[in-house]
PDB file of C-alpha atoms in Angstrom:
ATOM      1  CA  UNK U   1      10.658  32.018 -45.058  1.00 62.00           C
ATOM      2  CA  UNK U   2       7.113  32.342 -43.760  1.00 72.00           C
ATOM      3  CA  UNK U   3       6.109  30.319 -40.720  1.00 77.00           C
ATOM      4  CA  UNK U   4       4.026  28.051 -42.932  1.00 82.00           C
ATOM      5  CA  UNK U   5       6.968  27.239 -45.184  1.00 86.00           C
ATOM      6  CA  UNK U   6       9.330  26.670 -42.266  1.00 90.00           C
ATOM      7  CA  UNK U   7       6.781  24.324 -40.725  1.00 92.00           C
ATOM      8  CA  UNK U   8       6.343  22.461 -44.037  1.00 93.00           C
ATOM      9  CA  UNK U   9      10.099  21.861 -44.312  1.00 95.00           C
ATOM     10  CA  UNK U  10      10.235  20.714 -40.686  1.00 95.00           C
ATOM     11  CA  UNK U  11       7.365  18.290 -41.218  1.00 94.00           C
ATOM     12  CA  UNK U  12       8.967  16.858 -44.355  1.00 95.00           C
ATOM     13  CA  UNK U  13      12.253  16.439 -42.505  1.00 96.00           C
ATOM     14  CA  UNK U  14      10.432  14.636 -39.690  1.00 94.00           C
ATOM     15  CA  UNK U  15       8.667  12.430 -42.235  1.00 94.00           C
ATOM     16  CA  UNK U  16      12.003  11.370 -43.699  1.00 95.00           C
ATOM     17  CA  UNK U  17      13.644  10.920 -40.298  1.00 94.00           C
ATOM     18  CA  UNK U  18      10.706   8.721 -39.285  1.00 93.00           C
ATOM     19  CA  UNK U  19      11.250   6.699 -42.471  1.00 93.00           C
ATOM     20  CA  UNK U  20       7.693   7.162 -43.659  1.00 93.00           C
ATOM     21  CA  UNK U  21       7.406   5.687 -47.174  1.00 94.00           C
ATOM     22  CA  UNK U  22       5.223   8.351 -48.844  1.00 94.00           C
ATOM     23  CA  UNK U  23       4.535  12.046 -48.352  1.00 94.00           C
ATOM     24  CA  UNK U  24       2.647  14.692 -50.329  1.00 94.00           C
ATOM     25  CA  UNK U  25       2.712  18.476 -50.223  1.00 94.00           C
ATOM     26  CA  UNK U  26      -0.122  20.354 -51.924  1.00 92.00           C
ATOM     27  CA  UNK U  27      -1.037  24.000 -52.439  1.00 88.00           C
ATOM     28  CA  UNK U  28      -2.079  26.489 -55.112  1.00 85.00           C
ATOM     29  CA  UNK U  29       0.384  27.598 -57.776  1.00 83.00           C
ATOM     30  CA  UNK U  30       2.687  30.223 -56.324  1.00 79.00           C
ATOM     31  CA  UNK U  31       2.320  28.962 -52.750  1.00 83.00           C
ATOM     32  CA  UNK U  32       5.951  27.805 -52.537  1.00 86.00           C
ATOM     33  CA  UNK U  33       5.775  24.045 -53.150  1.00 90.00           C
ATOM     34  CA  UNK U  34       8.944  23.997 -55.241  1.00 90.00           C
ATOM     35  CA  UNK U  35      10.896  26.124 -52.785  1.00 88.00           C
ATOM     36  CA  UNK U  36       9.872  23.889 -49.889  1.00 93.00           C
ATOM     37  CA  UNK U  37      11.083  20.804 -51.762  1.00 95.00           C
ATOM     38  CA  UNK U  38      14.349  22.542 -52.681  1.00 94.00           C
ATOM     39  CA  UNK U  39      14.922  23.578 -49.069  1.00 94.00           C
ATOM     40  CA  UNK U  40      14.109  20.090 -47.828  1.00 96.00           C
ATOM     41  CA  UNK U  41      16.583  18.569 -50.286  1.00 96.00           C
ATOM     42  CA  UNK U  42      19.261  21.008 -49.100  1.00 96.00           C
ATOM     43  CA  UNK U  43      18.607  20.190 -45.453  1.00 96.00           C
ATOM     44  CA  UNK U  44      18.674  16.450 -46.092  1.00 96.00           C
ATOM     45  CA  UNK U  45      21.956  16.695 -47.997  1.00 94.00           C
ATOM     46  CA  UNK U  46      23.401  18.880 -45.247  1.00 94.00           C
ATOM     47  CA  UNK U  47      22.678  16.125 -42.721  1.00 92.00           C
ATOM     48  CA  UNK U  48      24.255  13.460 -44.925  1.00 92.00           C
ATOM     49  CA  UNK U  49      21.035  12.011 -46.324  1.00 92.00           C
ATOM     50  CA  UNK U  50      20.668  11.048 -49.973  1.00 93.00           C
ATOM     51  CA  UNK U  51      18.077  13.356 -51.558  1.00 95.00           C
ATOM     52  CA  UNK U  52      17.103  13.467 -55.235  1.00 96.00           C
ATOM     53  CA  UNK U  53      14.929  16.314 -56.541  1.00 97.00           C
ATOM     54  CA  UNK U  54      13.163  15.722 -59.864  1.00 96.00           C
ATOM     55  CA  UNK U  55      10.824  18.044 -61.770  1.00 95.00           C
ATOM     56  CA  UNK U  56       8.192  16.002 -63.589  1.00 93.00           C
ATOM     57  CA  UNK U  57       6.571  18.840 -65.544  1.00 91.00           C
ATOM     58  CA  UNK U  58       5.809  17.510 -69.036  1.00 91.00           C
ATOM     59  CA  UNK U  59       7.524  14.179 -68.312  1.00 92.00           C
ATOM     60  CA  UNK U  60       5.960  10.788 -69.117  1.00 92.00           C
ATOM     61  CA  UNK U  61       6.520   7.440 -67.398  1.00 92.00           C
ATOM     62  CA  UNK U  62       9.380   6.352 -69.624  1.00 91.00           C
ATOM     63  CA  UNK U  63      11.253   9.654 -69.377  1.00 93.00           C
ATOM     64  CA  UNK U  64      10.772   9.745 -65.602  1.00 94.00           C
ATOM     65  CA  UNK U  65      12.319   6.280 -65.229  1.00 93.00           C
ATOM     66  CA  UNK U  66      15.336   7.226 -67.307  1.00 93.00           C
ATOM     67  CA  UNK U  67      15.680  10.523 -65.472  1.00 93.00           C
ATOM     68  CA  UNK U  68      15.723   8.610 -62.195  1.00 94.00           C
ATOM     69  CA  UNK U  69      18.371   6.247 -63.566  1.00 92.00           C
ATOM     70  CA  UNK U  70      20.537   9.259 -64.344  1.00 91.00           C
ATOM     71  CA  UNK U  71      20.136  10.673 -60.837  1.00 92.00           C
ATOM     72  CA  UNK U  72      20.982   7.296 -59.310  1.00 89.00           C
ATOM     73  CA  UNK U  73      24.014   6.999 -61.616  1.00 81.00           C
ATOM     74  CA  UNK U  74      22.854   3.567 -62.758  1.00 77.00           C
ATOM     75  CA  UNK U  75      25.158   1.985 -65.292  1.00 77.00           C
ATOM     76  CA  UNK U  76      22.429   1.113 -67.795  1.00 79.00           C
ATOM     77  CA  UNK U  77      22.285   0.830 -71.561  1.00 81.00           C
ATOM     78  CA  UNK U  78      19.869   2.968 -73.540  1.00 81.00           C
ATOM     79  CA  UNK U  79      18.638  -0.198 -75.277  1.00 82.00           C
ATOM     80  CA  UNK U  80      17.214  -1.684 -72.071  1.00 86.00           C
ATOM     81  CA  UNK U  81      13.578  -2.683 -72.107  1.00 90.00           C
ATOM     82  CA  UNK U  82      11.282  -1.275 -69.454  1.00 89.00           C
ATOM     83  CA  UNK U  83      11.296  -4.356 -67.231  1.00 90.00           C
ATOM     84  CA  UNK U  84      15.085  -4.469 -67.404  1.00 91.00           C
ATOM     85  CA  UNK U  85      15.305  -0.802 -66.475  1.00 91.00           C
ATOM     86  CA  UNK U  86      12.948  -1.328 -63.529  1.00 92.00           C
ATOM     87  CA  UNK U  87      15.109  -4.206 -62.321  1.00 92.00           C
ATOM     88  CA  UNK U  88      18.252  -2.069 -62.602  1.00 92.00           C
ATOM     89  CA  UNK U  89      16.630   0.739 -60.609  1.00 93.00           C
ATOM     90  CA  UNK U  90      15.400  -1.643 -57.931  1.00 93.00           C
ATOM     91  CA  UNK U  91      18.842  -3.237 -57.652  1.00 92.00           C
ATOM     92  CA  UNK U  92      20.512   0.169 -57.327  1.00 91.00           C
ATOM     93  CA  UNK U  93      18.162   1.251 -54.542  1.00 92.00           C
ATOM     94  CA  UNK U  94      18.598  -2.106 -52.790  1.00 91.00           C
ATOM     95  CA  UNK U  95      22.380  -1.756 -53.049  1.00 91.00           C
ATOM     96  CA  UNK U  96      22.193   1.671 -51.451  1.00 91.00           C
ATOM     97  CA  UNK U  97      20.161   0.166 -48.646  1.00 90.00           C
ATOM     98  CA  UNK U  98      22.712  -2.562 -48.041  1.00 91.00           C
ATOM     99  CA  UNK U  99      25.292   0.193 -47.619  1.00 90.00           C
ATOM    100  CA  UNK U 100      23.093   1.784 -44.954  1.00 90.00           C
ATOM    101  CA  UNK U 101      21.874   4.581 -47.213  1.00 92.00           C
ATOM    102  CA  UNK U 102      18.292   5.809 -47.160  1.00 94.00           C
ATOM    103  CA  UNK U 103      17.153   7.583 -50.329  1.00 95.00           C
ATOM    104  CA  UNK U 104      14.571  10.359 -50.424  1.00 97.00           C
ATOM    105  CA  UNK U 105      13.017  11.103 -53.797  1.00 97.00           C
ATOM    106  CA  UNK U 106      11.316  14.516 -54.099  1.00 97.00           C
ATOM    107  CA  UNK U 107       9.000  14.784 -57.107  1.00 96.00           C
ATOM    108  CA  UNK U 108       8.006  18.326 -58.053  1.00 94.00           C
ATOM    109  CA  UNK U 109       5.102  19.362 -60.298  1.00 92.00           C
ATOM    110  CA  UNK U 110       3.554  15.903 -60.420  1.00 90.00           C
ATOM    111  CA  UNK U 111       0.260  17.443 -61.567  1.00 87.00           C
ATOM    112  CA  UNK U 112       2.021  18.851 -64.643  1.00 88.00           C
ATOM    113  CA  UNK U 113       3.481  15.510 -65.692  1.00 90.00           C
ATOM    114  CA  UNK U 114       2.236  13.252 -68.463  1.00 88.00           C
ATOM    115  CA  UNK U 115       2.455  10.158 -66.316  1.00 84.00           C
ATOM    116  CA  UNK U 116      -0.734   8.374 -67.309  1.00 71.00           C
ATOM    117  CA  UNK U 117      -0.093   4.655 -66.979  1.00 66.00           C
ATOM    118  CA  UNK U 118       1.088   5.086 -63.405  1.00 77.00           C
ATOM    119  CA  UNK U 119       4.072   2.767 -63.893  1.00 87.00           C
ATOM    120  CA  UNK U 120       6.517   5.247 -62.413  1.00 92.00           C
ATOM    121  CA  UNK U 121       4.494   5.981 -59.261  1.00 90.00           C
ATOM    122  CA  UNK U 122       3.390   2.372 -58.742  1.00 90.00           C
ATOM    123  CA  UNK U 123       6.977   1.239 -59.041  1.00 92.00           C
ATOM    124  CA  UNK U 124       8.286   3.757 -56.500  1.00 93.00           C
ATOM    125  CA  UNK U 125       5.467   3.384 -53.966  1.00 92.00           C
ATOM    126  CA  UNK U 126       5.701  -0.383 -54.243  1.00 92.00           C
ATOM    127  CA  UNK U 127       9.374  -0.269 -53.304  1.00 93.00           C
ATOM    128  CA  UNK U 128       8.856   2.288 -50.538  1.00 93.00           C
ATOM    129  CA  UNK U 129       5.931   0.400 -48.975  1.00 92.00           C
ATOM    130  CA  UNK U 130       7.547  -3.016 -49.212  1.00 90.00           C
ATOM    131  CA  UNK U 131      10.496  -1.983 -47.071  1.00 84.00           C
ATOM    132  CA  UNK U 132      12.798  -3.972 -49.358  1.00 82.00           C
ATOM    133  CA  UNK U 133      14.697  -0.774 -50.189  1.00 88.00           C
ATOM    134  CA  UNK U 134      14.994   2.184 -47.777  1.00 93.00           C
ATOM    135  CA  UNK U 135      13.115   4.775 -49.823  1.00 95.00           C
ATOM    136  CA  UNK U 136      10.861   7.754 -49.088  1.00 95.00           C
ATOM    137  CA  UNK U 137       8.847   9.284 -51.935  1.00 95.00           C
ATOM    138  CA  UNK U 138       7.618  12.881 -51.512  1.00 95.00           C
ATOM    139  CA  UNK U 139       5.547  14.496 -54.255  1.00 94.00           C
ATOM    140  CA  UNK U 140       4.145  17.991 -54.763  1.00 92.00           C
ATOM    141  CA  UNK U 141       0.859  18.543 -56.539  1.00 86.00           C
ATOM    142  CA  UNK U 142      -1.967  21.058 -56.969  1.00 82.00           C
ATOM    143  CA  UNK U 143      -4.392  21.005 -55.356  1.00 74.00           C
ATOM    144  CA  UNK U 144      -5.532  17.421 -54.775  1.00 78.00           C
ATOM    145  CA  UNK U 145      -3.434  14.468 -53.662  1.00 82.00           C
ATOM    146  CA  UNK U 146      -2.800  12.142 -56.637  1.00 80.00           C
ATOM    147  CA  UNK U 147      -4.960   9.006 -56.318  1.00 80.00           C
ATOM    148  CA  UNK U 148      -1.911   6.769 -56.735  1.00 80.00           C
ATOM    149  CA  UNK U 149      -0.516   8.213 -53.503  1.00 85.00           C
ATOM    150  CA  UNK U 150      -3.609   9.175 -51.501  1.00 84.00           C
ATOM    151  CA  UNK U 151      -4.124   5.838 -49.752  1.00 85.00           C
ATOM    152  CA  UNK U 152      -0.490   5.728 -48.643  1.00 88.00           C
ATOM    153  CA  UNK U 153      -0.173   9.246 -47.207  1.00 87.00           C
ATOM    154  CA  UNK U 154      -0.439   9.348 -43.436  1.00 79.00           C
ATOM    155  CA  UNK U 155      -0.490  13.136 -42.945  1.00 79.00           C
ATOM    156  CA  UNK U 156      -0.585  15.342 -46.075  1.00 85.00           C
ATOM    157  CA  UNK U 157       1.133  18.727 -45.883  1.00 91.00           C
ATOM    158  CA  UNK U 158      -0.830  21.639 -47.312  1.00 90.00           C
ATOM    159  CA  UNK U 159       0.542  25.083 -48.113  1.00 87.00           C
ATOM    160  CA  UNK U 160      -1.942  27.919 -47.736  1.00 81.00           C
ATOM    161  CA  UNK U 161      -1.990  31.476 -48.992  1.00 75.00           C
ATOM    162  CA  UNK U 162      -0.289  33.885 -46.597  1.00 73.00           C
ATOM    163  CA  UNK U 163      -2.614  36.054 -44.552  1.00 73.00           C
ATOM    164  CA  UNK U 164      -2.323  39.852 -44.618  1.00 72.00           C
ATOM    165  CA  UNK U 165       0.153  40.025 -41.739  1.00 74.00           C
ATOM    166  CA  UNK U 166       2.339  37.210 -43.105  1.00 73.00           C
ATOM    167  CA  UNK U 167       2.300  38.777 -46.568  1.00 72.00           C
ATOM    168  CA  UNK U 168       3.444  42.147 -45.212  1.00 73.00           C
ATOM    169  CA  UNK U 169       6.258  40.517 -43.218  1.00 72.00           C
ATOM    170  CA  UNK U 170       7.276  38.504 -46.283  1.00 73.00           C
ATOM    171  CA  UNK U 171       7.419  41.623 -48.489  1.00 71.00           C
ATOM    172  CA  UNK U 172       9.302  43.661 -45.870  1.00 72.00           C
ATOM    173  CA  UNK U 173      11.989  41.006 -45.362  1.00 74.00           C
ATOM    174  CA  UNK U 174      12.304  40.348 -49.073  1.00 72.00           C
ATOM    175  CA  UNK U 175      12.800  44.015 -49.912  1.00 70.00           C
ATOM    176  CA  UNK U 176      15.515  44.208 -47.252  1.00 73.00           C
ATOM    177  CA  UNK U 177      17.273  41.167 -48.704  1.00 73.00           C
ATOM    178  CA  UNK U 178      17.060  42.751 -52.155  1.00 69.00           C
ATOM    179  CA  UNK U 179      19.112  45.630 -50.806  1.00 71.00           C
ATOM    180  CA  UNK U 180      16.558  48.432 -50.937  1.00 66.00           C
ATOM    181  CA  UNK U 181      17.204  51.314 -48.548  1.00 63.00           C
ATOM    182  CA  UNK U 182      14.854  51.453 -45.510  1.00 60.00           C
ATOM    183  CA  UNK U 183      12.862  54.430 -46.838  1.00 61.00           C
ATOM    184  CA  UNK U 184      12.322  53.013 -50.319  1.00 60.00           C
ATOM    185  CA  UNK U 185       8.972  51.496 -49.392  1.00 62.00           C
ATOM    186  CA  UNK U 186       6.984  52.732 -46.373  1.00 62.00           C
ATOM    187  CA  UNK U 187       4.671  50.576 -44.253  1.00 64.00           C
ATOM    188  CA  UNK U 188       1.541  51.595 -46.111  1.00 64.00           C
ATOM    189  CA  UNK U 189       3.170  50.708 -49.412  1.00 62.00           C
ATOM    190  CA  UNK U 190       4.275  47.353 -47.969  1.00 64.00           C
ATOM    191  CA  UNK U 191       0.722  46.534 -46.862  1.00 66.00           C
ATOM    192  CA  UNK U 192      -0.766  47.568 -50.184  1.00 66.00           C
ATOM    193  CA  UNK U 193       1.865  45.605 -52.092  1.00 63.00           C
ATOM    194  CA  UNK U 194       1.119  42.499 -50.034  1.00 62.00           C
ATOM    195  CA  UNK U 195      -2.640  42.886 -50.443  1.00 63.00           C
ATOM    196  CA  UNK U 196      -2.381  43.000 -54.233  1.00 62.00           C
ATOM    197  CA  UNK U 197      -0.823  39.553 -54.565  1.00 58.00           C
ATOM    198  CA  UNK U 198      -3.432  37.359 -52.908  1.00 61.00           C
ATOM    199  CA  UNK U 199      -1.067  35.857 -50.325  1.00 61.00           C
ATOM    200  CA  UNK U 200       0.957  33.885 -52.864  1.00 70.00           C
ATOM    201  CA  UNK U 201       4.742  34.106 -52.277  1.00 65.00           C
ATOM    202  CA  UNK U 202       5.684  33.665 -55.931  1.00 65.00           C
ATOM    203  CA  UNK U 203       3.568  36.693 -56.898  1.00 65.00           C
ATOM    204  CA  UNK U 204       4.994  38.705 -54.002  1.00 67.00           C
ATOM    205  CA  UNK U 205       8.524  37.900 -55.136  1.00 67.00           C
ATOM    206  CA  UNK U 206       7.830  39.020 -58.711  1.00 68.00           C
ATOM    207  CA  UNK U 207       6.323  42.277 -57.499  1.00 65.00           C
ATOM    208  CA  UNK U 208       9.252  42.946 -55.160  1.00 65.00           C
ATOM    209  CA  UNK U 209      11.652  42.370 -58.065  1.00 67.00           C
ATOM    210  CA  UNK U 210       9.776  45.065 -60.014  1.00 62.00           C
ATOM    211  CA  UNK U 211       9.915  47.433 -57.026  1.00 62.00           C
ATOM    212  CA  UNK U 212      13.646  46.828 -56.690  1.00 62.00           C
ATOM    213  CA  UNK U 213      14.226  47.549 -60.376  1.00 61.00           C
ATOM    214  CA  UNK U 214      12.222  50.767 -60.189  1.00 54.00           C
ATOM    215  CA  UNK U 215      13.838  51.942 -56.934  1.00 56.00           C
ATOM    216  CA  UNK U 216      17.372  51.345 -58.133  1.00 52.00           C
ATOM    217  CA  UNK U 217      16.843  52.725 -61.643  1.00 51.00           C
TER     218      UNK U 217
END
């Protein structure tokens, strides 16, 4: 809920609304990449857009293609060869386009995937860039933009560590949402808590969970 995360979601929404083919969000681990993608998917679905969120951690090309087929509800046989599967996926996306449906594919943890041949990314970017199927591909990675996407990204979105003020605000609001009484953590404690976590929201959340457990014990 920091200003940087709100802005990142807004920029991703604008990217999709503008029908840009490719987008990338980068940032250090714990900076909130996954949460931004989740929030963007929720906002897109709320507005009636088709949004598919996939986590590619530990996934190779073949598994990613089959995972996508499952999300698209393609009626495909497990015995299909790769080129047949690619054709089925392309036909499904084209059919959605003919029905006036634009699909946004959000790929999380691309840097943790085992996609080496690049078939999956080349296939998706090829479709998105060709305009033959209304598709936007948004990927998250750390910290560099994947080379397969770099040349196609107009404006990359980068998440930064929260500064001291943002970290303190983040901790204060999070503790309130966790249900701690107002006096459970004074301002000095909030500032010190925020300073210990290096401006990374994921670390701040874990620490606040520990504070909540201790305060309510």
